[in-house]
Every structure is written in C-alpha cells, then in structure tokens.
CSV table of C-alpha atoms and ligand atoms in Angstrom, one decimal:
chain,number,residue,atom,x,y,z
A,144,UNK,CA,-39.1,-6.4,-31.8
A,145,UNK,CA,-39.7,-9.1,-34.1
A,146,UNK,CA,-42.4,-10.0,-32.9
A,147,UNK,CA,-43.7,-6.1,-34.1
A,148,UNK,CA,-42.5,-7.7,-37.6
A,149,UNK,CA,-45.3,-10.3,-37.6
A,150,UNK,CA,-47.6,-7.0,-38.2
A,151,UNK,CA,-45.9,-7.1,-41.7
A,152,UNK,CA,-48.5,-9.8,-42.7
A,153,UNK,CA,-51.4,-8.4,-41.3
A,154,UNK,CA,-51.0,-5.3,-42.9
A,155,UNK,CA,-52.7,-5.6,-46.4
A,156,UNK,CA,-55.8,-3.1,-46.0
A,157,UNK,CA,-53.3,0.3,-45.5
A,158,UNK,CA,-55.0,3.0,-46.9
A,159,UNK,CA,-53.4,4.1,-51.0
A,160,UNK,CA,-52.5,7.3,-51.5
A,161,UNK,CA,-52.4,8.6,-55.0
A,162,UNK,CA,-48.0,9.0,-55.7
A,163,UNK,CA,-46.7,12.0,-57.0
A,164,UNK,CA,-46.1,11.9,-60.7
A,165,UNK,CA,-42.7,12.4,-61.6
A,166,UNK,CA,-43.3,16.3,-62.9
A,167,UNK,CA,-40.2,17.5,-61.2
A,168,UNK,CA,-37.5,15.1,-63.6
A,169,UNK,CA,-35.8,17.3,-65.0
A,170,UNK,CA,-34.1,19.2,-62.5
A,171,UNK,CA,-32.0,16.3,-61.0
A,172,UNK,CA,-28.3,15.8,-62.0
A,173,UNK,CA,-25.0,14.0,-60.6
A,174,UNK,CA,-23.2,17.6,-59.7
A,175,UNK,CA,-26.1,19.7,-58.4
A,176,UNK,CA,-23.9,20.2,-55.2
A,177,UNK,CA,-21.0,20.8,-56.8
A,178,UNK,CA,-20.5,24.5,-55.8
A,179,UNK,CA,-22.7,24.7,-52.6
A,180,UNK,CA,-21.0,21.6,-50.9
A,181,UNK,CA,-18.4,20.6,-52.9
A,182,UNK,CA,-17.2,17.4,-51.0
A,183,UNK,CA,-20.1,15.9,-50.4
A,184,UNK,CA,-19.8,12.8,-52.0
A,185,UNK,CA,-16.4,12.4,-49.8
A,186,UNK,CA,-18.1,13.4,-47.0
A,187,UNK,CA,-21.2,10.9,-47.2
A,188,UNK,CA,-18.7,8.3,-48.6
A,189,UNK,CA,-16.4,8.3,-45.2
A,190,UNK,CA,-19.4,8.5,-43.0
A,191,UNK,CA,-21.3,5.3,-44.5
A,192,UNK,CA,-17.7,3.4,-44.7
A,193,UNK,CA,-17.5,4.2,-40.6
A,194,UNK,CA,-20.9,3.1,-40.2
A,195,UNK,CA,-20.6,0.1,-42.2
A,196,UNK,CA,-17.3,-0.6,-39.8
A,197,UNK,CA,-19.6,-0.4,-36.8
A,198,UNK,CA,-22.3,-3.1,-37.9
A,199,UNK,CA,-22.9,-5.5,-40.9
A,200,UNK,CA,-26.1,-4.5,-40.5
A,201,UNK,CA,-25.9,-0.8,-42.0
A,202,UNK,CA,-25.9,-1.2,-45.6
A,203,UNK,CA,-28.7,-3.5,-45.8
A,204,UNK,CA,-30.7,-2.1,-44.1
A,205,UNK,CA,-29.5,1.5,-45.9
A,206,UNK,CA,-30.4,0.4,-49.1
A,207,UNK,CA,-34.2,-1.3,-48.0
A,208,UNK,CA,-34.8,2.1,-46.7
A,209,UNK,CA,-33.9,4.0,-50.2
A,210,UNK,CA,-36.3,1.7,-51.5
A,211,UNK,CA,-39.4,2.2,-48.8
A,212,UNK,CA,-38.6,5.8,-49.1
A,213,UNK,CA,-39.1,6.3,-52.5
A,214,UNK,CA,-41.9,3.9,-53.0
A,215,UNK,CA,-43.8,5.9,-50.8
A,216,UNK,CA,-44.8,9.5,-51.3
A,217,UNK,CA,-41.2,9.6,-53.8
A,218,UNK,CA,-38.2,9.7,-53.0
A,219,UNK,CA,-38.4,12.7,-50.2
A,220,UNK,CA,-37.2,11.4,-47.0
A,221,UNK,CA,-40.7,11.0,-45.8
A,222,UNK,CA,-39.9,7.5,-44.1
A,223,UNK,CA,-37.1,9.7,-41.4
A,224,UNK,CA,-39.9,11.5,-40.4
A,225,UNK,CA,-40.7,11.1,-36.3
A,226,UNK,CA,-44.4,12.6,-35.9
A,227,UNK,CA,-44.9,13.0,-32.0
A,228,UNK,CA,-48.9,11.8,-32.7
A,229,UNK,CA,-46.5,8.5,-33.6
A,230,UNK,CA,-48.5,8.6,-37.0
A,231,UNK,CA,-45.9,8.6,-39.1
A,232,UNK,CA,-44.9,6.1,-42.4
A,233,UNK,CA,-42.1,4.3,-40.3
A,234,UNK,CA,-44.3,3.1,-37.7
A,235,UNK,CA,-47.0,1.7,-40.5
A,236,UNK,CA,-46.7,-2.7,-39.4
A,237,UNK,CA,-44.8,-3.2,-43.1
A,238,UNK,CA,-41.8,-0.5,-42.2
A,239,UNK,CA,-41.5,-1.9,-38.5
A,240,UNK,CA,-38.3,-4.6,-39.5
A,241,UNK,CA,-36.8,-1.5,-41.2
A,242,UNK,CA,-33.8,-2.2,-38.8
A,243,UNK,CA,-32.4,1.4,-36.9
A,244,UNK,CA,-29.1,1.0,-38.0
A,245,UNK,CA,-30.4,2.5,-41.1
A,246,UNK,CA,-32.0,5.3,-39.9
A,247,UNK,CA,-28.6,5.5,-38.2
A,248,UNK,CA,-26.8,5.6,-41.2
A,249,UNK,CA,-28.8,8.4,-42.9
A,250,UNK,CA,-28.2,10.7,-39.7
A,251,UNK,CA,-24.7,10.0,-39.0
A,252,UNK,CA,-24.3,10.9,-42.7
A,253,UNK,CA,-26.9,13.9,-42.4
A,254,UNK,CA,-23.9,14.9,-39.3
A,255,UNK,CA,-21.3,14.4,-40.9
A,256,UNK,CA,-22.5,17.0,-44.1
A,257,UNK,CA,-23.6,19.4,-41.5
A,258,UNK,CA,-20.0,19.7,-39.6
A,259,UNK,CA,-19.0,21.2,-42.9
A,260,UNK,CA,-19.7,25.0,-42.5
A,261,UNK,CA,-20.1,25.3,-46.7
A,262,UNK,CA,-22.8,22.4,-46.4
A,263,UNK,CA,-24.9,23.2,-43.1
A,264,UNK,CA,-28.2,22.8,-43.4
A,265,UNK,CA,-28.0,22.6,-47.9
A,266,UNK,CA,-28.2,19.0,-48.5
A,267,UNK,CA,-31.5,17.8,-48.4
A,268,UNK,CA,-32.1,14.1,-46.1
A,269,UNK,CA,-33.6,12.7,-49.8
A,270,UNK,CA,-30.7,13.4,-51.4
A,271,UNK,CA,-28.4,11.6,-48.5
A,272,UNK,CA,-30.3,9.1,-48.5
A,273,UNK,CA,-29.4,8.2,-52.0
A,274,UNK,CA,-26.1,8.8,-51.5
A,275,UNK,CA,-25.7,6.4,-48.6
A,276,UNK,CA,-27.8,4.2,-51.3
A,277,UNK,CA,-25.0,3.9,-53.7
A,278,UNK,CA,-22.6,4.0,-51.0
A,279,UNK,CA,-23.9,0.9,-49.8
A,280,UNK,CA,-23.8,-1.1,-52.8
A,281,UNK,CA,-20.5,0.3,-54.0
A,282,UNK,CA,-18.6,-0.3,-50.5
A,283,UNK,CA,-20.2,-3.8,-50.9
A,284,UNK,CA,-18.5,-4.8,-53.8
A,285,UNK,CA,-21.4,-3.5,-56.2
A,286,UNK,CA,-21.3,-0.8,-58.7
A,287,UNK,CA,-20.5,2.5,-58.5
A,288,UNK,CA,-22.8,5.0,-60.1
A,289,UNK,CA,-23.6,8.9,-60.3
A,290,UNK,CA,-26.5,9.6,-58.5
A,291,UNK,CA,-28.5,12.1,-59.5
A,292,UNK,CA,-29.2,15.1,-57.1
A,293,UNK,CA,-31.4,18.0,-56.4
A,294,UNK,CA,-34.4,16.7,-53.9
A,295,UNK,CA,-36.4,18.4,-51.5
A,296,UNK,CA,-37.5,17.0,-48.2
A,297,UNK,CA,-40.8,16.9,-48.0
A,298,UNK,CA,-42.5,17.3,-44.9
A,299,UNK,CA,-45.5,14.7,-45.0
A,300,UNK,CA,-45.4,10.8,-43.4
A,301,UNK,CA,-48.3,8.9,-42.6
A,302,UNK,CA,-49.1,5.5,-41.9
A,303,UNK,CA,-52.1,5.4,-44.2
A,304,UNK,CA,-49.5,6.3,-47.1
A,305,UNK,CA,-47.5,3.3,-46.7
A,306,UNK,CA,-48.2,0.9,-49.7
A,307,UNK,CA,-45.1,-1.7,-50.2
A,308,UNK,CA,-45.2,-4.9,-51.8
A,309,UNK,CA,-45.4,-7.9,-49.9
A,310,UNK,CA,-43.5,-11.5,-49.5
A,311,UNK,CA,-46.1,-13.7,-50.4
A,312,UNK,CA,-47.0,-10.9,-53.7
A,313,UNK,CA,-47.1,-13.0,-57.4
A,314,UNK,CA,-45.5,-12.1,-60.5
A,315,UNK,CA,-48.9,-10.0,-61.2
A,316,UNK,CA,-49.2,-8.5,-57.9
A,317,UNK,CA,-44.9,-7.5,-58.1
A,318,UNK,CA,-45.5,-6.3,-61.8
A,319,UNK,CA,-48.8,-4.0,-61.0
A,320,UNK,CA,-46.9,-3.1,-58.0
A,321,UNK,CA,-43.7,-2.0,-59.9
A,322,UNK,CA,-45.4,-0.4,-62.7
A,323,UNK,CA,-47.0,2.5,-60.2
A,324,UNK,CA,-43.9,3.5,-59.7
A,325,UNK,CA,-43.3,3.6,-63.3
A,326,UNK,CA,-41.0,0.5,-63.2
A,327,UNK,CA,-41.3,-2.3,-66.0
A,328,UNK,CA,-41.3,-6.4,-65.4
A,329,UNK,CA,-37.4,-6.4,-65.9
A,330,UNK,CA,-36.8,-3.4,-63.6
A,331,UNK,CA,-38.4,-5.2,-61.2
A,332,UNK,CA,-36.2,-7.9,-61.2
A,333,UNK,CA,-32.9,-5.8,-61.0
A,334,UNK,CA,-34.0,-4.0,-58.3
A,335,UNK,CA,-35.7,-7.5,-56.5
A,336,UNK,CA,-31.6,-8.1,-56.5
A,337,UNK,CA,-31.1,-5.8,-54.1
A,338,UNK,CA,-31.7,-8.8,-52.1
A,339,UNK,CA,-28.4,-10.2,-52.8
A,340,UNK,CA,-28.1,-8.0,-49.2
A,341,UNK,CA,-29.0,-8.6,-46.0
A,342,UNK,CA,-31.9,-11.1,-44.4
A,343,UNK,CA,-35.3,-11.4,-43.5
A,344,UNK,CA,-37.1,-12.6,-40.1
A,345,UNK,CA,-38.7,-16.0,-39.7
A,346,UNK,CA,-41.8,-14.6,-40.3
A,347,UNK,CA,-41.5,-13.6,-43.9
A,348,UNK,CA,-40.6,-17.1,-45.1
A,349,UNK,CA,-41.6,-19.6,-42.6
A,350,UNK,CA,-44.9,-20.4,-44.0
A,351,UNK,CA,-43.2,-21.3,-47.7
A,352,UNK,CA,-41.5,-24.3,-45.5
A,353,UNK,CA,-43.0,-27.4,-46.4
A,354,UNK,CA,-45.9,-26.4,-48.1
A,355,UNK,CA,-44.3,-24.6,-51.3
A,356,UNK,CA,-43.2,-27.3,-53.9
A,357,UNK,CA,-40.9,-24.6,-55.4
A,358,UNK,CA,-37.9,-24.3,-52.8
A,359,UNK,CA,-35.4,-26.8,-52.7
A,360,UNK,CA,-36.2,-29.4,-49.7
A,361,UNK,CA,-32.6,-29.5,-48.4
A,362,UNK,CA,-33.0,-25.7,-48.0
A,363,UNK,CA,-36.4,-26.1,-46.7
A,364,UNK,CA,-34.7,-28.2,-43.5
A,365,UNK,CA,-32.0,-25.7,-43.3
A,366,UNK,CA,-34.8,-23.1,-42.8
A,367,UNK,CA,-37.0,-25.2,-40.7
A,368,UNK,CA,-34.0,-26.1,-38.1
A,369,UNK,CA,-33.2,-22.5,-38.0
A,370,UNK,CA,-37.2,-20.9,-37.2
A,371,UNK,CA,-37.6,-23.6,-34.9
A,372,UNK,CA,-35.1,-23.8,-32.8
A,373,UNK,CA,-35.4,-19.7,-32.3
A,374,UNK,CA,-39.3,-19.0,-32.8
A,375,UNK,CA,-39.0,-15.3,-32.1
A,376,UNK,CA,-36.0,-13.9,-33.7
A,377,UNK,CA,-34.6,-16.2,-36.1
A,378,UNK,CA,-33.8,-15.1,-39.5
A,379,UNK,CA,-32.1,-16.5,-42.9
A,380,UNK,CA,-30.1,-14.5,-45.1
A,381,UNK,CA,-31.6,-13.2,-48.3
A,382,UNK,CA,-28.8,-15.0,-50.7
A,383,UNK,CA,-25.3,-16.8,-49.2
A,384,UNK,CA,-23.1,-13.9,-49.4
A,385,UNK,CA,-25.1,-11.2,-47.5
A,386,UNK,CA,-22.8,-8.6,-47.3
A,387,UNK,CA,-21.2,-9.0,-50.8
A,388,UNK,CA,-23.6,-7.2,-53.4
A,389,UNK,CA,-23.3,-9.8,-56.3
A,390,UNK,CA,-25.3,-12.0,-58.7
A,391,UNK,CA,-25.4,-14.8,-56.2
A,392,UNK,CA,-29.1,-14.1,-55.3
A,393,UNK,CA,-30.1,-15.3,-59.4
A,394,UNK,CA,-27.9,-18.2,-59.1
A,395,UNK,CA,-29.4,-19.0,-55.9
A,396,UNK,CA,-32.9,-18.7,-57.3
A,397,UNK,CA,-32.1,-21.4,-60.1
A,398,UNK,CA,-31.5,-24.1,-56.9
A,399,UNK,CA,-35.1,-23.3,-55.3
A,400,UNK,CA,-33.3,-21.4,-52.7
A,401,UNK,CA,-34.7,-17.8,-52.9
A,402,UNK,CA,-35.9,-16.9,-49.2
A,403,UNK,CA,-38.6,-15.1,-49.8
A,404,UNK,CA,-41.5,-16.0,-51.9
A,405,UNK,CA,-41.6,-12.7,-54.3
A,406,UNK,CA,-37.9,-13.5,-55.0
A,407,UNK,CA,-38.6,-17.5,-55.8
A,408,UNK,CA,-41.4,-16.4,-58.4
A,409,UNK,CA,-39.0,-14.5,-60.3
A,410,UNK,CA,-37.9,-17.7,-61.8
A,411,UNK,CA,-40.7,-20.7,-61.3
A,412,UNK,CA,-42.9,-18.2,-63.5
A,413,UNK,CA,-41.8,-19.0,-66.6
A,414,UNK,CA,-42.2,-15.2,-68.1
A,415,UNK,CA,-39.9,-13.8,-65.6
A,416,UNK,CA,-37.5,-17.0,-65.8
A,417,UNK,CA,-34.9,-15.9,-68.8
A,418,UNK,CA,-34.5,-12.2,-66.9
A,419,UNK,CA,-33.0,-14.2,-63.6
A,420,UNK,CA,-31.4,-17.0,-66.0
A,421,UNK,CA,-29.4,-13.9,-67.9
A,422,UNK,CA,-28.7,-12.0,-64.5
A,423,UNK,CA,-27.3,-15.0,-63.2
A,424,UNK,CA,-25.3,-16.0,-65.7
A,425,UNK,CA,-24.0,-12.4,-66.5
A,426,UNK,CA,-22.9,-10.2,-63.2
A,427,UNK,CA,-22.1,-7.5,-65.6
A,428,UNK,CA,-25.7,-7.1,-67.0
A,429,UNK,CA,-27.1,-7.3,-63.4
A,430,UNK,CA,-25.1,-4.4,-62.2
A,431,UNK,CA,-26.0,-1.7,-65.5
A,432,UNK,CA,-29.4,-3.1,-64.9
A,433,UNK,CA,-29.9,-2.2,-61.5
A,434,UNK,CA,-28.2,0.8,-61.7
A,435,UNK,CA,-30.4,2.2,-64.4
A,436,UNK,CA,-33.4,1.0,-62.3
A,437,UNK,CA,-32.2,2.5,-59.1
A,438,UNK,CA,-31.6,5.2,-60.9
A,439,UNK,CA,-35.5,5.6,-62.2
A,440,UNK,CA,-36.5,4.5,-58.8
A,441,UNK,CA,-34.4,7.8,-57.1
A,442,UNK,CA,-36.7,9.9,-59.6
A,443,UNK,CA,-39.9,9.3,-57.9
A,444,UNK,CA,-42.2,11.5,-56.9
A,445,UNK,CA,-39.2,14.0,-56.7
A,446,UNK,CA,-40.4,17.6,-54.7
A,447,UNK,CA,-39.0,20.9,-56.0
A,448,UNK,CA,-37.9,23.9,-53.8
A,449,UNK,CA,-42.3,25.0,-54.4
A,450,UNK,CA,-43.3,21.3,-52.9
A,451,UNK,CA,-40.3,20.4,-50.6
A,452,UNK,CA,-37.7,21.9,-47.7
A,453,UNK,CA,-34.0,21.3,-47.0
A,454,UNK,CA,-35.0,19.7,-43.5
A,455,UNK,CA,-32.7,20.8,-40.7
A,456,UNK,CA,-32.9,17.3,-38.8
A,457,UNK,CA,-33.9,14.6,-41.2
A,458,UNK,CA,-36.4,13.2,-38.4
A,459,UNK,CA,-38.5,16.6,-38.0
A,460,UNK,CA,-40.1,18.8,-40.8
A,461,UNK,CA,-38.2,21.9,-40.1
B,708,HEM,C1,-40.3,-6.4,-54.9
B,708,HEM,C2,-40.9,-6.6,-53.7
B,708,HEM,C3,-40.1,-6.8,-52.6
B,708,HEM,C4,-40.6,-7.5,-51.6
B,708,HEM,C5,-41.9,-7.8,-51.6
B,708,HEM,C6,-39.5,-6.9,-50.1
B,708,HEM,C7,-39.7,-7.9,-49.3
B,708,HEM,C8,-38.6,-7.6,-48.3
B,708,HEM,C9,-38.9,-7.9,-46.6
B,708,HEM,C10,-39.8,-9.3,-46.3
B,708,HEM,C11,-37.6,-8.3,-46.4
B,708,HEM,C12,-37.0,-8.5,-44.9
B,708,HEM,C13,-37.2,-7.8,-43.8
B,708,HEM,C14,-37.0,-8.1,-42.4
B,708,HEM,O1,-37.2,-9.1,-42.3
B,708,HEM,O2,-36.5,-7.3,-41.8
B,708,HEM,C15,-36.7,-7.6,-46.9
B,708,HEM,C16,-35.4,-7.0,-46.8
B,708,HEM,C17,-34.8,-6.3,-47.7
B,708,HEM,N1,-35.3,-5.8,-48.4
B,708,HEM,FE1,-36.9,-5.7,-49.7
B,708,HEM,N2,-38.1,-6.4,-50.5
B,708,HEM,C18,-38.7,-6.0,-52.5
B,708,HEM,C19,-38.0,-5.2,-53.1
B,708,HEM,C20,-37.1,-4.5,-52.5
B,708,HEM,C21,-36.1,-3.7,-53.4
B,708,HEM,C22,-36.5,-2.8,-54.5
B,708,HEM,C23,-34.9,-3.3,-52.7
B,708,HEM,C24,-34.1,-1.9,-52.7
B,708,HEM,C25,-33.4,-2.2,-54.2
B,708,HEM,C26,-34.9,-4.3,-51.6
B,708,HEM,C27,-34.1,-4.3,-50.4
B,708,HEM,C28,-34.1,-4.7,-49.4
B,708,HEM,C29,-32.7,-5.1,-48.7
B,708,HEM,C30,-31.5,-4.0,-48.7
B,708,HEM,C31,-33.3,-6.4,-47.2
B,708,HEM,C32,-32.3,-6.6,-46.3
B,708,HEM,C33,-32.5,-5.5,-44.9
B,708,HEM,C34,-31.6,-5.7,-43.6
B,708,HEM,O3,-30.8,-7.0,-44.0
B,708,HEM,O4,-32.2,-5.3,-43.0
B,708,HEM,N3,-36.3,-5.0,-51.2
B,708,HEM,N4,-37.6,-7.2,-48.5
B,709,NAG,C1,-40.1,-28.8,-39.1
B,709,NAG,O1,-39.0,-29.0,-37.9
B,709,NAG,C2,-40.1,-29.8,-36.8
B,709,NAG,C3,-39.3,-30.0,-35.2
B,709,NAG,O2,-37.9,-30.5,-35.5
B,709,NAG,C4,-40.5,-31.2,-37.3
B,709,NAG,O3,-41.3,-31.8,-36.1
B,709,NAG,C5,-41.5,-30.6,-38.7
B,709,NAG,O4,-41.8,-31.9,-39.5
B,709,NAG,C6,-40.7,-30.1,-39.8
B,709,NAG,N1,-41.3,-29.6,-40.5
B,709,NAG,C7,-41.0,-29.2,-42.1
B,709,NAG,C8,-41.9,-29.3,-43.1
B,709,NAG,O5,-39.6,-29.9,-42.5
B,710,NAG,C1,-37.1,-0.8,-36.5
B,710,NAG,C2,-38.2,-0.1,-35.8
B,710,NAG,O1,-37.6,1.1,-35.5
B,710,NAG,N1,-39.0,-0.6,-35.6
B,710,NAG,C3,-40.0,0.1,-34.3
B,710,NAG,C4,-41.8,0.3,-35.6
B,710,NAG,O2,-42.4,0.9,-34.7
B,710,NAG,C5,-42.8,0.3,-33.7
B,710,NAG,C6,-44.1,0.8,-33.4
B,710,NAG,O3,-43.9,2.2,-33.0
B,710,NAG,C7,-41.5,0.4,-32.8
B,710,NAG,O4,-41.4,0.3,-31.1
B,710,NAG,C8,-40.3,0.0,-32.8
B,710,NAG,O5,-39.3,0.3,-33.0
C-alpha cells in the first residue's frame, strides 16, 4: 500500500467539481437526534473508545477521514462509498493513504448505533463521521465540543471530484484551497493543528530532506535514517506526541521540525508565523479556534432530506 501512496504526487491534475454552497446550514443543531436516538452520543463515544483501544491509528485516521469527506462534495459521507465500478473518492490517489482503520471506526460506530432499535437507520453516516471526529479529538486529550448534527448522506462519489491540498503547497496555495471551503487563513492554521495526531509516509516528506533549508538539520538526518532504512513503508510522526491532541505541533514548527512542507511553511512564511507562535504559546487559544474552525468545516456542503438520504450501510447508497 505504501507504494500506492506515491500516487499522491502524481494526482495534481484531477478534475475539479464545484463544491456545494453551504445553503443547508440552518438545519444543523447539536440536539438534532435527542428525541430520535437519545443515546446517540454515548453509543458513538463508547464505540470510538473501543476502536481506539484496538488501534492507535483509529483516532488520527478518523479525524483525517472527516476532513477528506467535508472537503469533497461537502460533509456527506461520500468518502465512505464503495462503488462496484471502482470509481469512487477513496480510490482517488489522494485518498489512497487513508488508513483502513479510519473507515473501520465509522463502520463500527454505525453498527453500534443501528443496534439500538430506536436509532436503527435513522442517523446519517455523515453525522456519525462528525461525532467520531469529535470523539477522536477529545479522547486523545483534545477539546470536547458540541457537534452540530442533521446532515444527510450523499449518493454520489467519484474519483474525479476529489480535490485536496498537497503536502508541498505554499501558503498562498493553502489559503486559496481553504478559502474555497469558506475558511480563512487563521482557520486553516488552526485546522492544520489536526496534524498533532498521526503520521505520514516517507514519500510525503522525503523530498525535503537535504533540500529544504527550513528543516532542522538534526531532524533531517533522523528522517533520512528512517526513510533510507525503510524505503517502502517508512513513516514518521507528524508531531512528537502523535496520540495526544495538544499544541506540540505548533511548538515543533518553531524548531524547524514540521514534517510536511505545508505545515512548516506556516512558520516559515512571516504572514502566518504570528498565528503559529500564538498557538504554540497558548494551547487554550488553539483549542478554542480549532473547535470553531472544525465546526465551520462541518457545515460545508451539508445535504438536506431533499438532496440526500440516511444511508443504511455507509459503504453503499440505499
Ligand atoms: C492543510 C492542508 C493539509 C495537507 C496538505 C494535509 C496532508 C496530509 C498528509 C500528506 C498526510 C500524511 C498521509 C499519509 O502518509 O498517509 C496527512 C495526515 C493527516 N492529516 Fe492532513 N493535511 C492537511 C490538512 C488536514 C486537516 C485540516 C486535518 C484535520 C483537521 C488533517 C488531519 C490529518 C491527520 C489526523 C493525519 C494523520 C493520519 C494518520 O495518521 O493516519 N489534515 N495530512
Ligand atoms: C541520507 O542517508 C544516506 C545513506 O545513509 C546518505 O548517503 C545521504 O547523504 C543522506 N542524505 C542527507 C541529506 O542527509
Ligand atoms: C487505505 C486504502 O484503503 N487504500 C486503498 C486505496 O485504493 C487502492 C486502489 O483501489 C486500494 O488498493 C487500497 O487498498
């Protein structure tokens, strides 16, 4: 699978599909399911807890999955769809490094929800993804926040609709990408703090070793050792505490130890450095801004009863 992840670099020319306008925002609210499925949050919480106990990759993978879902066709669980003809979002090269553990977190939570007769087939996969992202964050030591709910699931998933930011993006490219989602530079920086969890494979950062002057030399030689001793499936953590959601990611950038170019550039570029310094010195500020930004991300392209459905099996449209 590691070699497939190389595809990330050759996928620059995917055809763009327009994002849905965030017109359905008004329907979202924290207690959407309180009479429909009163135990929803408890059920998802305990399911995610079990998934996290099974694998340390679960939380990072589920958080990344939520971003990739919302960024493409809106937060409609289209990333979960498996099409029999092989043309779906998750098989776009940009998604090939999404870890199976992340998909499993969602399928497990959906099964747990549907095992409660009050809830069966009444909770959208898109909402389960939003709740699973919150649980992944809060159960990794990050902030707990109310999740807005009431999304419907999309019916469409294609490779061609996948447009995602790349690890070699500069600040202008990052800003332009996130502004397409209705997110500002500071919201983009807060959301990049999601890289406080998880890891990246060598192909995403190896090209920086010895060529990118913003990388700390000792860090570069560590990474060089990691990737040259394990060329096919070497990886490194995105920050030094990869299972703890904290602001170490930002302090790391101050030391030139950001793994991805798109992360380190937030410090190298003086237009964004101030925000990095602010989050590096104030974890509470980072948490507050991250919660606001991921809540806004969760409103992108939300579908309604008229434009979506409550999928029975998250992998297949009804
Ligand atoms: C700013 C633009 C972004 C770029 C260029 C980017 C790129 C990447 C790349 C290249 C990886 C490594 C993939 C691999 O080796 O398998 C990764 C991992 C990850 N990303 Fe991002 N990402 C971005 C934004 C985000 C956002 C907004 C979030 C969530 C809030 C996020 C959450 C994650 C997580 C949690 C991982 C670790 C996944 C794992 O360990 O399985 N990323 N990202
Ligand atoms: C990386 O490691 C290889 C093999 O040990 C070495 O030949 C090369 O010079 C190193 N490159 C950098 C940039 O450190
Ligand atoms: C993580 C993951 O599920 N990757 C898949 C991406 O798509 C390729 C090509 O279809 C699959 O073989 C991988 O398993």
